[in-house]
Amino acid sequence: MDGYIWLIPSFPAVGFILNGLLGKRLPRHFVSFVGCLSVLASFIVSLAFLLELLKLPPEARILEGDVFEWIVSGEFSTAVGFRIDPLSIVMCLVVSGVGFLIHVYSVGYMHDDPGYPRYFTYLNLFVFMMLTLVTANNVLLMFVGWEGVGLCSYLLIGFWYEKDSASNAGKKAFIVNRIGDYGFLLGIFLLFVTLGLRGVWTLNFAEIERHRELLTAQAPLITLLFFIGATGKSAQIPLYVWLPDAMEGPTPVSALIHAATMVTAGVYMIARLHFLYDMAPQTMYVVALIGVLTAIFAASIGFAQYDIKRVLAYSTISQLGYMFTGVGVGAYAAGVFHLMTHAFFKALLFLGAGSVMHALAGELDMRKMGGLRRYLPTTYWTFFVACLAIAGIPGFSGFLSKDEILWRAFSSPHGGLFIYCVGLVTAGMTAFYMFRLLFNTFHGGERLDPHVRHHIHESPKVMTVPLVVLAVLSVVGGYVGVPHVLGGEARFERFLEPVFGSAETEARSTSLELSLMALSVVVALLGIYIAYRYYVAKPELARSFVERHERLFATVHNKYYVDELYGFLFVRRLLQLGAFLKRFIDEALIDGIVNGIGYFLRGIGGLIRFLQSGYVQAYAFSIVVGAIVVIGYLLIRVIP
Amino acid sequence: MAAILFKWFVFLVASIFSVFSSVMMVTRRNPVHSALWLVCTFISIAVLYFLLNATFVAATQVMVYAGAIMMLFLFVIMLIHLEREVEPLRRISVAKLIAIVLTLLLFVEIIVGLSLAKISEVRPSVPIQGDARSIGTLLYGKYLFPFEIASILLLIGIVGAIVLAKRRKE
Amino acid sequence: MLEVPATLFLLLSGVLFVVGAIGVITRRNGIVVFMCIELMLNAANLAFVSSTRLTQGLEGMVFVFFVMAVAAAEAAVGLAIFVMIFRLKGTINVDEINLLKG
């Protein structure tokens, strides 16, 4: 069975090639079928592998298979090889499952778009790259996937490339990502060299894990460098700035890439390298700290956004912060659990937003919405379910995953009270701004454009069915991880135990955990209530608050001017450097040299032209001179 | 003994005269004068050939060079009425002066080369004679092929000269 | 007393050659340049004939024969060209025949 792991990423790769080469010439149905079925095929194969894994005893649940030798250099060799273990199978199922639903949704959403084949080509390419990332058995192949999803992100954000804002957003995403990748690469190099100097030349995960004692000294630095890469890919402080702009892309893209999958690559990476992070508590603290600070920071920005996709973007950044907090305090399984549940409800939220936009002919501003639940029932109810999930209301999946993280933040030796408190407050904030979004969009009085109102219609089945499926998953998806405390068996965590080891041998204080759980529920309900008061019961409250604290609101609305700060500090400097280089090096030096060579040759030609005088006697004389030289040379040779 | 002295005498006269007439040829302003001095040079060289026992070559020299070729030159000079144009005396430019000096360098090299060379003459009692018979034997024997080629060459020369100099029908 | 040494003949041949070379470079009249070239050819012929003294073989003279043939053909064609140039340019002043310039 392990020889066939490569099938999982291969189906979307085939889809990419087929749609890429033939998509334009063949009918839409072909493109849709190829695009969706390839991802479905990956999902089915992943399911098959899940069953295979379950057949094996827990300790032996690793399947690895190399496809071919890729790089061989001296003692080092790395292969294109894949690995299935509980962690990667979870990722595969999430990526291919949610990916499939989003593909189906896209058939409806992108129906009228002229770039339809191109869209599905890129989308398939993305799924291929993402699956490569999560199934790779060595760092290099994972990095290939890492870069590949970055590329697809750029291609898809800038999908409507005629729009300046879209192509700029694509560039911004790629460039900021690249900055993070710089750290990632340095991490790879350091890892490689540290192991290599002790004679172990490998980048295979299993091998690295076996030799991890050799890395003890360098672990903090290596993990920190990898984490820098993660801040870029997974939009944490300081490299999160690309994600809100990425909303320029089509909404299903935002759902798939910037909510459910690509941005979670950083979390996956840390989980995959958990054995390194276990050796570097300092870095773990940094990870957790940045995670939780990002969470609260992004949540605060979500308070003041009117664009529904922007709210969801900041919400994603915030929830990713939670995931990093989870892995930062050593609760790898909890972080991955939240990754999974978040994929369900965040994809649902984005697709729901897309459904709203579809109904309102592209309107994004919540100030121009209101009362839509009458017209878009399915969209409304599924969106409502997702909001409950993200707010952490019991009974829905988000509650269990978020709570697990908060509990671990509190109780783990890597965590602390500070991290817990910030996380708790953020939970309340999350509930608030999500329900603000819900109430403004679907409840209350209608503030619609009359023209738009005329055309409102619920989305077609091809779009609403995935919404329903995701809603169901947002509810039941959490039940695989019900902790002991609530009477469950923590199956999810146990499933991932072979990967992470069971660090949960500390005595769990049941009552403490239960009371913290209750606390977070209270905080969530409080957030919902405040949102209700401000936006449904008495909408004037919101308005007057904004008027009274105008400057504060403006700052938060403008994302604390971070983009402007970066622009001033970095972008402008780089542009200045570029202008300087252009003037002094490109134009003066290089053009000077190249043109100089031209002038020089022309000058020499001008001189040589004098030889061509057309004057026969000069030519004759040159023959004489030649004779003199030759005879002279011969004579000199003869002189003793 | 007397024969050798005589030979030396003839050699000196002929060689000095040849050098003298060649210098005159180079320096005359009137091209007809130059042509006539060249004839003198050719004849003195023919004398030198006689000294070298090259009787056939000497005869050929007089016939071909002094006779045919120089006549051709004079015809052409007359044809384009050059006898009336006399080259005005003009300063030799600096460039030409330098060229002359450099050419003298060639002469220096020749002298150096000759002095360095170990020229060992073979002096049999009966030196080889370049008479018609012996030359003919070689020409029609060993060197028959070049001989035939030379005749083709002359044919080409004739045809070429006629074609080139033909006056085009206006 | 010895025979006239071959070296002297060669020296004489060198002198005539150099005189002819100077003439080629110096004179402006095309016909005269041509005549100087003939002089140079003769100097070479003299050297060839002198070589028979050194080798006691007649190959030198045979070669002279061919040189003369070539010189004759060359003189004929060359003068024909001169005639053409004169018709074209009205002068055979080599300073002014510079169509190959540039």
PDB file of N, CA and C in Angstrom, chain C residues 34-100:
ATOM      1  N   PHE C  34      54.144  49.841 -62.647  1.00  0.00           N
ATOM      2  CA  PHE C  34      54.127  48.524 -63.265  1.00  0.00           C
ATOM      3  C   PHE C  34      55.518  48.116 -63.717  1.00  0.00           C
ATOM      4  N   MET C  35      56.210  49.096 -64.270  1.00  0.00           N
ATOM      5  CA  MET C  35      57.557  48.778 -64.747  1.00  0.00           C
ATOM      6  C   MET C  35      58.467  48.421 -63.593  1.00  0.00           C
ATOM      7  N   CYS C  36      58.301  49.080 -62.497  1.00  0.00           N
ATOM      8  CA  CYS C  36      59.100  48.742 -61.321  1.00  0.00           C
ATOM      9  C   CYS C  36      58.815  47.331 -60.857  1.00  0.00           C
ATOM     10  N   ILE C  37      57.554  46.932 -60.983  1.00  0.00           N
ATOM     11  CA  ILE C  37      57.227  45.553 -60.623  1.00  0.00           C
ATOM     12  C   ILE C  37      57.967  44.589 -61.530  1.00  0.00           C
ATOM     13  N   GLU C  38      58.031  44.929 -62.815  1.00  0.00           N
ATOM     14  CA  GLU C  38      58.779  44.060 -63.716  1.00  0.00           C
ATOM     15  C   GLU C  38      60.236  43.988 -63.296  1.00  0.00           C
ATOM     16  N   LEU C  39      60.758  45.093 -62.839  1.00  0.00           N
ATOM     17  CA  LEU C  39      62.134  45.112 -62.356  1.00  0.00           C
ATOM     18  C   LEU C  39      62.317  44.153 -61.193  1.00  0.00           C
ATOM     19  N   MET C  40      61.344  44.183 -60.281  1.00  0.00           N
ATOM     20  CA  MET C  40      61.429  43.276 -59.130  1.00  0.00           C
ATOM     21  C   MET C  40      61.404  41.827 -59.589  1.00  0.00           C
ATOM     22  N   LEU C  41      60.566  41.549 -60.581  1.00  0.00           N
ATOM     23  CA  LEU C  41      60.514  40.182 -61.082  1.00  0.00           C
ATOM     24  C   LEU C  41      61.857  39.780 -61.672  1.00  0.00           C
ATOM     25  N   ASN C  42      62.476  40.716 -62.359  1.00  0.00           N
ATOM     26  CA  ASN C  42      63.779  40.415 -62.928  1.00  0.00           C
ATOM     27  C   ASN C  42      64.809  40.156 -61.864  1.00  0.00           C
ATOM     28  N   ALA C  43      64.762  40.926 -60.804  1.00  0.00           N
ATOM     29  CA  ALA C  43      65.720  40.691 -59.723  1.00  0.00           C
ATOM     30  C   ALA C  43      65.555  39.283 -59.198  1.00  0.00           C
ATOM     31  N   ALA C  44      64.277  38.848 -59.048  1.00  0.00           N
ATOM     32  CA  ALA C  44      64.039  37.493 -58.575  1.00  0.00           C
ATOM     33  C   ALA C  44      64.589  36.478 -59.572  1.00  0.00           C
ATOM     34  N   ASN C  45      64.390  36.755 -60.872  1.00  0.00           N
ATOM     35  CA  ASN C  45      64.927  35.841 -61.888  1.00  0.00           C
ATOM     36  C   ASN C  45      66.427  35.694 -61.753  1.00  0.00           C
ATOM     37  N   LEU C  46      67.090  36.821 -61.517  1.00  0.00           N
ATOM     38  CA  LEU C  46      68.539  36.791 -61.358  1.00  0.00           C
ATOM     39  C   LEU C  46      68.917  35.880 -60.198  1.00  0.00           C
ATOM     40  N   ALA C  47      68.194  35.998 -59.103  1.00  0.00           N
ATOM     41  CA  ALA C  47      68.499  35.152 -57.961  1.00  0.00           C
ATOM     42  C   ALA C  47      68.313  33.685 -58.314  1.00  0.00           C
ATOM     43  N   PHE C  48      67.252  33.394 -59.071  1.00  0.00           N
ATOM     44  CA  PHE C  48      66.999  32.002 -59.440  1.00  0.00           C
ATOM     45  C   PHE C  48      68.129  31.426 -60.275  1.00  0.00           C
ATOM     46  N   VAL C  49      68.536  32.255 -61.259  1.00  0.00           N
ATOM     47  CA  VAL C  49      69.594  31.754 -62.132  1.00  0.00           C
ATOM     48  C   VAL C  49      70.879  31.566 -61.347  1.00  0.00           C
ATOM     49  N   SER C  50      71.151  32.470 -60.431  1.00  0.00           N
ATOM     50  CA  SER C  50      72.342  32.310 -59.601  1.00  0.00           C
ATOM     51  C   SER C  50      72.290  31.014 -58.821  1.00  0.00           C
ATOM     52  N   SER C  51      71.091  30.555 -58.519  1.00  0.00           N
ATOM     53  CA  SER C  51      71.001  29.344 -57.714  1.00  0.00           C
ATOM     54  C   SER C  51      71.556  28.143 -58.433  1.00  0.00           C
ATOM     55  N   THR C  52      71.591  28.201 -59.787  1.00  0.00           N
ATOM     56  CA  THR C  52      72.140  27.050 -60.492  1.00  0.00           C
ATOM     57  C   THR C  52      73.624  26.903 -60.168  1.00  0.00           C
ATOM     58  N   ARG C  53      74.279  28.025 -59.878  1.00  0.00           N
ATOM     59  CA  ARG C  53      75.675  27.985 -59.472  1.00  0.00           C
ATOM     60  C   ARG C  53      75.832  27.177 -58.191  1.00  0.00           C
ATOM     61  N   LEU C  54      74.809  27.295 -57.328  1.00  0.00           N
ATOM     62  CA  LEU C  54      74.940  26.664 -56.018  1.00  0.00           C
ATOM     63  C   LEU C  54      74.581  25.187 -56.058  1.00  0.00           C
ATOM     64  N   THR C  55      73.630  24.859 -56.862  1.00  0.00           N
ATOM     65  CA  THR C  55      73.150  23.478 -56.841  1.00  0.00           C
ATOM     66  C   THR C  55      73.609  22.690 -58.046  1.00  0.00           C
ATOM     67  N   GLN C  56      74.150  23.383 -59.046  1.00  0.00           N
ATOM     68  CA  GLN C  56      74.549  22.715 -60.284  1.00  0.00           C
ATOM     69  C   GLN C  56      73.399  21.928 -60.872  1.00  0.00           C
ATOM     70  N   GLY C  57      72.230  22.483 -60.739  1.00  0.00           N
ATOM     71  CA  GLY C  57      71.087  21.857 -61.398  1.00  0.00           C
ATOM     72  C   GLY C  57      70.359  22.938 -62.153  1.00  0.00           C
ATOM     73  N   LEU C  58      69.659  22.586 -63.193  1.00  0.00           N
ATOM     74  CA  LEU C  58      69.081  23.612 -64.044  1.00  0.00           C
ATOM     75  C   LEU C  58      67.653  23.996 -63.661  1.00  0.00           C
ATOM     76  N   GLU C  59      67.221  23.518 -62.501  1.00  0.00           N
ATOM     77  CA  GLU C  59      65.840  23.811 -62.129  1.00  0.00           C
ATOM     78  C   GLU C  59      65.594  25.309 -62.034  1.00  0.00           C
ATOM     79  N   GLY C  60      66.616  26.030 -61.571  1.00  0.00           N
ATOM     80  CA  GLY C  60      66.483  27.477 -61.443  1.00  0.00           C
ATOM     81  C   GLY C  60      66.090  28.101 -62.763  1.00  0.00           C
ATOM     82  N   MET C  61      66.751  27.693 -63.822  1.00  0.00           N
ATOM     83  CA  MET C  61      66.483  28.314 -65.115  1.00  0.00           C
ATOM     84  C   MET C  61      65.102  27.937 -65.623  1.00  0.00           C
ATOM     85  N   VAL C  62      64.728  26.702 -65.361  1.00  0.00           N
ATOM     86  CA  VAL C  62      63.373  26.306 -65.778  1.00  0.00           C
ATOM     87  C   VAL C  62      62.360  27.187 -65.088  1.00  0.00           C
ATOM     88  N   PHE C  63      62.601  27.455 -63.820  1.00  0.00           N
ATOM     89  CA  PHE C  63      61.656  28.295 -63.096  1.00  0.00           C
ATOM     90  C   PHE C  63      61.640  29.706 -63.659  1.00  0.00           C
ATOM     91  N   VAL C  64      62.825  30.158 -64.032  1.00  0.00           N
ATOM     92  CA  VAL C  64      62.886  31.493 -64.630  1.00  0.00           C
ATOM     93  C   VAL C  64      62.026  31.544 -65.877  1.00  0.00           C
ATOM     94  N   PHE C  65      62.063  30.476 -66.626  1.00  0.00           N
ATOM     95  CA  PHE C  65      61.249  30.393 -67.830  1.00  0.00           C
ATOM     96  C   PHE C  65      59.782  30.643 -67.500  1.00  0.00           C
ATOM     97  N   PHE C  66      59.347  29.958 -66.465  1.00  0.00           N
ATOM     98  CA  PHE C  66      57.935  30.114 -66.116  1.00  0.00           C
ATOM     99  C   PHE C  66      57.641  31.505 -65.570  1.00  0.00           C
ATOM    100  N   VAL C  67      58.602  32.030 -64.824  1.00  0.00           N
ATOM    101  CA  VAL C  67      58.393  33.386 -64.312  1.00  0.00           C
ATOM    102  C   VAL C  67      58.216  34.354 -65.462  1.00  0.00           C
ATOM    103  N   MET C  68      58.991  34.166 -66.468  1.00  0.00           N
ATOM    104  CA  MET C  68      58.861  35.079 -67.606  1.00  0.00           C
ATOM    105  C   MET C  68      57.510  34.921 -68.261  1.00  0.00           C
ATOM    106  N   ALA C  69      57.064  33.691 -68.373  1.00  0.00           N
ATOM    107  CA  ALA C  69      55.766  33.489 -68.997  1.00  0.00           C
ATOM    108  C   ALA C  69      54.699  34.217 -68.191  1.00  0.00           C
ATOM    109  N   VAL C  70      54.748  34.045 -66.913  1.00  0.00           N
ATOM    110  CA  VAL C  70      53.774  34.709 -66.046  1.00  0.00           C
ATOM    111  C   VAL C  70      53.902  36.207 -66.164  1.00  0.00           C
ATOM    112  N   ALA C  71      55.121  36.691 -66.171  1.00  0.00           N
ATOM    113  CA  ALA C  71      55.304  38.143 -66.248  1.00  0.00           C
ATOM    114  C   ALA C  71      54.720  38.680 -67.537  1.00  0.00           C
ATOM    115  N   ALA C  72      54.896  37.928 -68.597  1.00  0.00           N
ATOM    116  CA  ALA C  72      54.353  38.401 -69.870  1.00  0.00           C
ATOM    117  C   ALA C  72      52.828  38.455 -69.808  1.00  0.00           C
ATOM    118  N   ALA C  73      52.243  37.396 -69.354  1.00  0.00           N
ATOM    119  CA  ALA C  73      50.784  37.382 -69.284  1.00  0.00           C
ATOM    120  C   ALA C  73      50.291  38.489 -68.372  1.00  0.00           C
ATOM    121  N   GLU C  74      50.963  38.640 -67.277  1.00  0.00           N
ATOM    122  CA  GLU C  74      50.563  39.665 -66.307  1.00  0.00           C
ATOM    123  C   GLU C  74      50.707  41.051 -66.912  1.00  0.00           C
ATOM    124  N   ALA C  75      51.768  41.256 -67.613  1.00  0.00           N
ATOM    125  CA  ALA C  75      51.947  42.580 -68.220  1.00  0.00           C
ATOM    126  C   ALA C  75      50.829  42.859 -69.197  1.00  0.00           C
ATOM    127  N   ALA C  76      50.477  41.868 -70.003  1.00  0.00           N
ATOM    128  CA  ALA C  76      49.425  42.082 -70.994  1.00  0.00           C
ATOM    129  C   ALA C  76      48.122  42.447 -70.306  1.00  0.00           C
ATOM    130  N   VAL C  77      47.712  41.598 -69.362  1.00  0.00           N
ATOM    131  CA  VAL C  77      46.419  41.843 -68.725  1.00  0.00           C
ATOM    132  C   VAL C  77      46.448  43.131 -67.919  1.00  0.00           C
ATOM    133  N   GLY C  78      47.543  43.338 -67.220  1.00  0.00           N
ATOM    134  CA  GLY C  78      47.636  44.530 -66.389  1.00  0.00           C
ATOM    135  C   GLY C  78      47.545  45.793 -67.210  1.00  0.00           C
ATOM    136  N   LEU C  79      48.215  45.799 -68.335  1.00  0.00           N
ATOM    137  CA  LEU C  79      48.148  46.997 -69.156  1.00  0.00           C
ATOM    138  C   LEU C  79      46.753  47.173 -69.728  1.00  0.00           C
ATOM    139  N   ALA C  80      46.110  46.079 -70.059  1.00  0.00           N
ATOM    140  CA  ALA C  80      44.735  46.203 -70.524  1.00  0.00           C
ATOM    141  C   ALA C  80      43.867  46.849 -69.448  1.00  0.00           C
ATOM    142  N   ILE C  81      44.074  46.441 -68.228  1.00  0.00           N
ATOM    143  CA  ILE C  81      43.312  47.050 -67.140  1.00  0.00           C
ATOM    144  C   ILE C  81      43.638  48.522 -67.014  1.00  0.00           C
ATOM    145  N   PHE C  82      44.902  48.833 -67.162  1.00  0.00           N
ATOM    146  CA  PHE C  82      45.272  50.243 -67.092  1.00  0.00           C
ATOM    147  C   PHE C  82      44.560  51.052 -68.133  1.00  0.00           C
ATOM    148  N   VAL C  83      44.499  50.471 -69.339  1.00  0.00           N
ATOM    149  CA  VAL C  83      43.799  51.191 -70.407  1.00  0.00           C
ATOM    150  C   VAL C  83      42.363  51.450 -70.003  1.00  0.00           C
ATOM    151  N   MET C  84      41.726  50.426 -69.445  1.00  0.00           N
ATOM    152  CA  MET C  84      40.339  50.593 -69.018  1.00  0.00           C
ATOM    153  C   MET C  84      40.202  51.670 -67.955  1.00  0.00           C
ATOM    154  N   ILE C  85      41.123  51.651 -67.012  1.00  0.00           N
ATOM    155  CA  ILE C  85      41.043  52.647 -65.939  1.00  0.00           C
ATOM    156  C   ILE C  85      41.227  54.036 -66.521  1.00  0.00           C
ATOM    157  N   PHE C  86      42.124  54.119 -67.461  1.00  0.00           N
ATOM    158  CA  PHE C  86      42.335  55.428 -68.066  1.00  0.00           C
ATOM    159  C   PHE C  86      41.071  55.912 -68.741  1.00  0.00           C
ATOM    160  N   ARG C  87      40.397  54.963 -69.427  1.00  0.00           N
ATOM    161  CA  ARG C  87      39.153  55.362 -70.077  1.00  0.00           C
ATOM    162  C   ARG C  87      38.128  55.797 -69.052  1.00  0.00           C
ATOM    163  N   LEU C  88      38.154  55.107 -67.896  1.00  0.00           N
ATOM    164  CA  LEU C  88      37.145  55.403 -66.888  1.00  0.00           C
ATOM    165  C   LEU C  88      37.436  56.707 -66.165  1.00  0.00           C
ATOM    166  N   LYS C  89      38.680  56.847 -65.737  1.00  0.00           N
ATOM    167  CA  LYS C  89      38.955  57.984 -64.852  1.00  0.00           C
ATOM    168  C   LYS C  89      39.727  59.097 -65.526  1.00  0.00           C
ATOM    169  N   GLY C  90      40.267  58.813 -66.698  1.00  0.00           N
ATOM    170  CA  GLY C  90      40.979  59.872 -67.373  1.00  0.00           C
ATOM    171  C   GLY C  90      42.368  60.099 -66.821  1.00  0.00           C
ATOM    172  N   THR C  91      42.786  59.306 -65.870  1.00  0.00           N
ATOM    173  CA  THR C  91      44.114  59.493 -65.311  1.00  0.00           C
ATOM    174  C   THR C  91      44.639  58.151 -64.864  1.00  0.00           C
ATOM    175  N   ILE C  92      45.959  57.993 -64.865  1.00  0.00           N
ATOM    176  CA  ILE C  92      46.478  56.801 -64.218  1.00  0.00           C
ATOM    177  C   ILE C  92      47.374  57.178 -63.049  1.00  0.00           C
ATOM    178  N   ASN C  93      47.044  58.266 -62.477  1.00  0.00           N
ATOM    179  CA  ASN C  93      47.724  58.672 -61.266  1.00  0.00           C
ATOM    180  C   ASN C  93      47.187  57.823 -60.110  1.00  0.00           C
ATOM    181  N   VAL C  94      48.077  57.019 -59.532  1.00  0.00           N
ATOM    182  CA  VAL C  94      47.571  56.055 -58.543  1.00  0.00           C
ATOM    183  C   VAL C  94      46.976  56.735 -57.313  1.00  0.00           C
ATOM    184  N   ASP C  95      47.382  57.957 -57.084  1.00  0.00           N
ATOM    185  CA  ASP C  95      46.788  58.656 -55.946  1.00  0.00           C
ATOM    186  C   ASP C  95      45.294  58.839 -56.147  1.00  0.00           C
ATOM    187  N   GLU C  96      44.901  58.947 -57.405  1.00  0.00           N
ATOM    188  CA  GLU C  96      43.496  59.249 -57.637  1.00  0.00           C
ATOM    189  C   GLU C  96      42.669  58.004 -57.944  1.00  0.00           C
ATOM    190  N   ILE C  97      43.327  56.877 -58.092  1.00  0.00           N
ATOM    191  CA  ILE C  97      42.553  55.657 -58.328  1.00  0.00           C
ATOM    192  C   ILE C  97      42.336  54.995 -56.975  1.00  0.00           C
ATOM    193  N   ASN C  98      41.277  55.433 -56.298  1.00  0.00           N
ATOM    194  CA  ASN C  98      41.051  54.881 -54.959  1.00  0.00           C
ATOM    195  C   ASN C  98      39.622  54.405 -54.807  1.00  0.00           C
ATOM    196  N   LEU C  99      39.135  53.691 -55.819  1.00  0.00           N
ATOM    197  CA  LEU C  99      37.765  53.223 -55.763  1.00  0.00           C
ATOM    198  C   LEU C  99      37.535  52.232 -54.627  1.00  0.00           C
ATOM    199  N   LEU C 100      38.623  51.614 -54.170  1.00  0.00           N
ATOM    200  CA  LEU C 100      38.473  50.634 -53.090  1.00  0.00           C
ATOM    201  C   LEU C 100      38.504  51.286 -51.715  1.00  0.00           C
TER     202      LEU C 100
END
